[in-house]
Amino acid sequence: MPTLDRQNDVFILDLGDGENRFHPDWIASVNAALDEVEKAPNPSALVTAATGKFFSNGLDLAWLGVNGDQYDAYVISVHDLFARFLALPVVTVAALQGHTFAAGAMLSLAHDFRVMRADRGFWCLPEADIGIPFTRAMSALIQARLSPATAHESMVTARRYSGTEAASAAIVDKAVGEDEVRSTAIEIAAAQAGKAGSVLGTIKARMYAPALDLLRDTNNPLA
């Protein structure tokens, strides 16, 4: 399960060492960590990281397979998690040490910055290949954070981007060696920790208002 630690002004949220799929208990644990980050006095910033082969492999399709009656509520909880990261009143950096797929890739886009391992691992939105359409809210998040050309390519072709390719496409901000991913993310976060607070939260809320409105829509989450 995810754990929260702190290094000076930077909170470090470690998602885990498995596939880090969005099981309801996993989502609840991440939300609890974000509660702690939001309650902390400033300055502060957040790095979201993981250990092992995956940053996150996305939705917990196995859980959904036996809990289909909770599908709407589950999608709402996933959208809400994206919205929390997107509007969090601290600077956030995703440290992508491994495969970052589907909802995991969307979670990375909800961060302000991304650092990815250059030599191994892929960033991918595979929905076109696996037959699961993006919700309007997911589409809005992706299109708000990527250039039109990159959003189109990544969503339509399900391309797998290496770290260096993701950096070239501006999906991530830096592609670095394996041992530098987390430390580089912490360095970026620490440099911006003084910006935490209500003003930053307002800037993000207004910047991403259309995407946030859709992510927070509980009446028609599957549209």
Short mmCIF file of C-alpha atoms in Angstrom, two decimals:
data_model
loop_
_atom_site.label_atom_id
_atom_site.label_comp_id
_atom_site.label_asym_id
_atom_site.label_seq_id
_atom_site.Cartn_x
_atom_site.Cartn_y
_atom_site.Cartn_z
CA MET A 1 0.00 0.00 0.00
CA PRO A 2 1.12 3.60 -0.51
CA THR A 3 3.23 5.23 2.19
CA LEU A 4 3.99 8.89 2.94
CA ASP A 5 7.35 10.17 4.13
CA ARG A 6 8.93 13.61 4.33
CA GLN A 7 12.37 14.90 3.40
CA ASN A 8 12.69 18.48 4.63
CA ASP A 9 10.04 20.44 2.71
CA VAL A 10 9.19 17.61 0.32
CA PHE A 11 6.60 14.93 1.00
CA ILE A 12 7.36 11.65 -0.77
CA LEU A 13 4.35 9.47 -1.58
CA ASP A 14 5.53 5.98 -2.52
CA LEU A 15 2.73 4.17 -4.35
CA GLY A 16 4.18 0.70 -3.71
CA ASP A 17 6.28 -1.99 -5.34
CA GLY A 18 3.64 -3.93 -7.29
CA GLU A 19 1.56 -2.92 -10.29
CA ASN A 20 0.01 -0.17 -8.16
CA ARG A 21 -3.40 -0.60 -9.71
CA PHE A 22 -6.25 1.59 -8.56
CA HIS A 23 -7.92 -0.76 -6.07
CA PRO A 24 -10.47 1.09 -3.88
CA ASP A 25 -8.31 0.53 -0.78
CA TRP A 26 -5.27 1.85 -2.67
CA ILE A 27 -7.22 4.95 -3.73
CA ALA A 28 -8.34 5.52 -0.14
CA SER A 29 -4.74 5.27 1.05
CA VAL A 30 -3.53 7.81 -1.52
CA ASN A 31 -6.35 10.18 -0.55
CA ALA A 32 -5.38 9.87 3.11
CA ALA A 33 -1.82 10.80 2.19
CA LEU A 34 -3.04 13.83 0.25
CA ASP A 35 -5.05 14.87 3.31
CA GLU A 36 -1.81 14.93 5.29
CA VAL A 37 -0.04 16.96 2.60
CA GLU A 38 -2.82 19.53 2.47
CA LYS A 39 -2.89 19.93 6.27
CA ALA A 40 0.86 20.46 6.57
CA PRO A 41 2.26 23.97 7.12
CA ASN A 42 4.07 25.58 4.23
CA PRO A 43 6.56 25.45 2.60
CA SER A 44 5.91 22.03 1.15
CA ALA A 45 5.83 20.09 -2.10
CA LEU A 46 5.01 16.55 -3.15
CA VAL A 47 6.86 13.85 -5.06
CA THR A 48 4.88 10.77 -6.07
CA ALA A 49 7.13 7.80 -6.67
CA ALA A 50 7.10 4.01 -6.67
CA THR A 51 9.51 1.11 -6.45
CA GLY A 52 9.90 -1.89 -8.72
CA LYS A 53 8.89 -2.47 -12.32
CA PHE A 54 5.79 -0.25 -12.36
CA PHE A 55 4.89 3.31 -11.44
CA SER A 56 1.26 2.33 -11.99
CA ASN A 57 -0.53 -0.02 -14.36
CA GLY A 58 -3.85 1.80 -14.06
CA LEU A 59 -7.34 0.67 -13.18
CA ASP A 60 -7.88 -2.51 -11.19
CA LEU A 61 -9.71 -4.41 -13.92
CA ALA A 62 -9.72 -7.64 -11.90
CA TRP A 63 -11.57 -5.93 -9.08
CA LEU A 64 -13.99 -4.36 -11.54
CA GLY A 65 -14.64 -7.76 -13.07
CA VAL A 66 -16.26 -8.97 -9.86
CA ASN A 67 -17.69 -5.63 -8.73
CA GLY A 68 -19.43 -4.41 -11.86
CA ASP A 69 -22.32 -3.03 -9.83
CA GLN A 70 -19.91 -0.44 -8.37
CA TYR A 71 -18.55 0.71 -11.73
CA ASP A 72 -19.97 4.25 -11.63
CA ALA A 73 -18.81 4.86 -8.06
CA TYR A 74 -15.38 3.49 -8.92
CA VAL A 75 -14.95 5.78 -11.93
CA ILE A 76 -16.06 8.74 -9.80
CA SER A 77 -13.37 7.88 -7.25
CA VAL A 78 -10.71 7.67 -9.96
CA HIS A 79 -11.78 10.99 -11.47
CA ASP A 80 -11.75 12.56 -8.01
CA LEU A 81 -8.20 11.36 -7.42
CA PHE A 82 -7.05 12.93 -10.69
CA ALA A 83 -8.79 16.17 -9.72
CA ARG A 84 -7.14 16.25 -6.29
CA PHE A 85 -3.66 15.97 -7.79
CA LEU A 86 -4.41 18.44 -10.58
CA ALA A 87 -5.61 21.13 -8.16
CA LEU A 88 -3.41 20.34 -5.14
CA PRO A 89 -2.15 23.61 -3.62
CA VAL A 90 1.48 22.42 -3.63
CA VAL A 91 3.84 21.75 -6.51
CA THR A 92 3.75 18.06 -7.44
CA VAL A 93 6.32 15.96 -9.29
CA ALA A 94 5.82 12.39 -10.51
CA ALA A 95 8.95 10.22 -10.44
CA LEU A 96 8.35 7.55 -13.09
CA GLN A 97 10.85 4.79 -12.42
CA GLY A 98 8.92 2.10 -14.28
CA HIS A 99 6.01 1.36 -16.60
CA THR A 100 3.35 4.07 -16.47
CA PHE A 101 0.21 2.89 -18.24
CA ALA A 102 -3.44 3.90 -18.73
CA ALA A 103 -4.87 5.52 -15.58
CA GLY A 104 -1.33 5.47 -14.18
CA ALA A 105 -0.23 7.63 -17.11
CA MET A 106 -3.19 9.94 -16.50
CA LEU A 107 -2.22 10.19 -12.84
CA SER A 108 1.25 11.27 -13.90
CA LEU A 109 -0.30 13.99 -16.09
CA ALA A 110 -2.22 15.32 -13.09
CA HIS A 111 1.15 16.28 -11.57
CA ASP A 112 2.84 19.58 -12.32
CA PHE A 113 6.07 17.94 -13.48
CA ARG A 114 7.29 14.48 -14.46
CA VAL A 115 10.71 12.83 -14.36
CA MET A 116 11.10 9.47 -16.11
CA ARG A 117 13.78 6.82 -16.30
CA ALA A 118 15.52 7.14 -19.66
CA ASP A 119 16.68 3.62 -20.38
CA ARG A 120 13.78 1.32 -19.39
CA GLY A 121 10.03 1.50 -18.91
CA PHE A 122 7.25 2.92 -21.06
CA TRP A 123 4.63 5.62 -20.73
CA CYS A 124 1.46 4.59 -22.57
CA LEU A 125 -2.27 5.23 -22.96
CA PRO A 126 -3.30 1.78 -24.29
CA GLU A 127 -7.07 2.30 -24.33
CA ALA A 128 -7.35 2.10 -28.15
CA ASP A 129 -5.68 -1.32 -28.05
CA ILE A 130 -7.58 -2.76 -25.08
CA GLY A 131 -11.01 -1.51 -26.16
CA ILE A 132 -11.76 0.87 -23.28
CA PRO A 133 -12.74 4.40 -24.35
CA PHE A 134 -11.58 7.41 -22.39
CA THR A 135 -14.27 9.17 -20.41
CA ARG A 136 -14.81 12.83 -21.31
CA ALA A 137 -13.11 13.74 -18.04
CA MET A 138 -10.07 11.61 -18.82
CA SER A 139 -9.87 13.07 -22.33
CA ALA A 140 -10.05 16.58 -20.90
CA LEU A 141 -7.23 15.86 -18.45
CA ILE A 142 -4.97 14.43 -21.14
CA GLN A 143 -5.68 17.24 -23.59
CA ALA A 144 -5.12 19.87 -20.89
CA ARG A 145 -1.63 18.56 -20.13
CA LEU A 146 -0.27 17.51 -23.54
CA SER A 147 0.15 19.32 -26.83
CA PRO A 148 -2.65 18.64 -29.33
CA ALA A 149 -0.34 16.56 -31.54
CA THR A 150 0.97 14.45 -28.66
CA ALA A 151 -2.48 14.00 -27.14
CA HIS A 152 -3.76 12.80 -30.51
CA GLU A 153 -0.91 10.39 -31.11
CA SER A 154 -0.88 8.94 -27.60
CA MET A 155 -4.67 8.50 -27.42
CA VAL A 156 -5.33 7.27 -30.97
CA THR A 157 -2.30 5.04 -31.55
CA ALA A 158 -1.61 3.79 -27.99
CA ARG A 159 2.07 4.45 -28.65
CA ARG A 160 4.52 3.26 -25.99
CA TYR A 161 6.97 6.07 -25.27
CA SER A 162 10.37 5.38 -23.77
CA GLY A 163 11.71 7.94 -21.33
CA THR A 164 13.76 9.76 -23.96
CA GLU A 165 10.83 9.70 -26.42
CA ALA A 166 8.48 10.99 -23.72
CA ALA A 167 10.86 13.84 -22.98
CA SER A 168 11.08 14.72 -26.69
CA ALA A 169 7.27 14.80 -26.86
CA ALA A 170 7.08 16.92 -23.67
CA ILE A 171 5.11 14.20 -21.90
CA VAL A 172 7.78 14.30 -19.22
CA ASP A 173 10.06 17.15 -18.29
CA LYS A 174 13.25 15.13 -17.83
CA ALA A 175 14.53 11.67 -18.70
CA VAL A 176 17.39 10.60 -16.44
CA GLY A 177 19.27 7.52 -15.27
CA GLU A 178 17.60 4.97 -13.01
CA ASP A 179 19.40 6.19 -9.88
CA GLU A 180 18.53 9.83 -10.59
CA VAL A 181 14.74 9.62 -11.06
CA ARG A 182 13.64 10.13 -7.47
CA SER A 183 16.45 12.52 -6.50
CA THR A 184 15.79 14.70 -9.56
CA ALA A 185 12.07 14.81 -8.75
CA ILE A 186 12.85 15.80 -5.16
CA GLU A 187 15.21 18.52 -6.36
CA ILE A 188 12.52 19.99 -8.63
CA ALA A 189 9.91 19.82 -5.87
CA ALA A 190 12.17 21.35 -3.22
CA ALA A 191 12.94 24.33 -5.46
CA GLN A 192 9.20 25.09 -5.72
CA ALA A 193 8.11 24.30 -2.15
CA GLY A 194 7.79 27.97 -1.23
CA LYS A 195 4.92 28.40 -3.68
CA ALA A 196 2.56 26.14 -1.69
CA GLY A 197 -0.66 27.67 -0.48
CA SER A 198 -4.07 28.99 -1.43
CA VAL A 199 -2.81 31.23 -4.24
CA LEU A 200 -1.21 28.29 -6.01
CA GLY A 201 -4.40 26.28 -5.50
CA THR A 202 -6.46 29.08 -7.04
CA ILE A 203 -4.09 29.37 -10.01
CA LYS A 204 -4.41 25.64 -10.70
CA ALA A 205 -8.17 25.62 -10.21
CA ARG A 206 -8.63 28.42 -12.72
CA MET A 207 -6.04 27.10 -15.19
CA TYR A 208 -7.66 23.68 -15.36
CA ALA A 209 -11.28 24.63 -14.68
CA PRO A 210 -12.81 22.81 -17.71
CA ALA A 211 -11.02 19.54 -16.94
CA LEU A 212 -11.75 19.83 -13.22
CA ASP A 213 -15.45 20.43 -13.88
CA LEU A 214 -15.64 17.17 -15.82
CA LEU A 215 -13.51 15.23 -13.34
CA ARG A 216 -15.80 16.34 -10.50
CA ASP A 217 -19.06 15.61 -12.34
CA THR A 218 -20.73 12.83 -10.36
CA ASN A 219 -23.98 12.86 -12.36
CA ASN A 220 -22.61 11.43 -15.61
CA PRO A 221 -19.11 10.07 -14.95
CA LEU A 222 -19.08 7.59 -17.83
CA ALA A 223 -19.85 10.13 -20.56
#
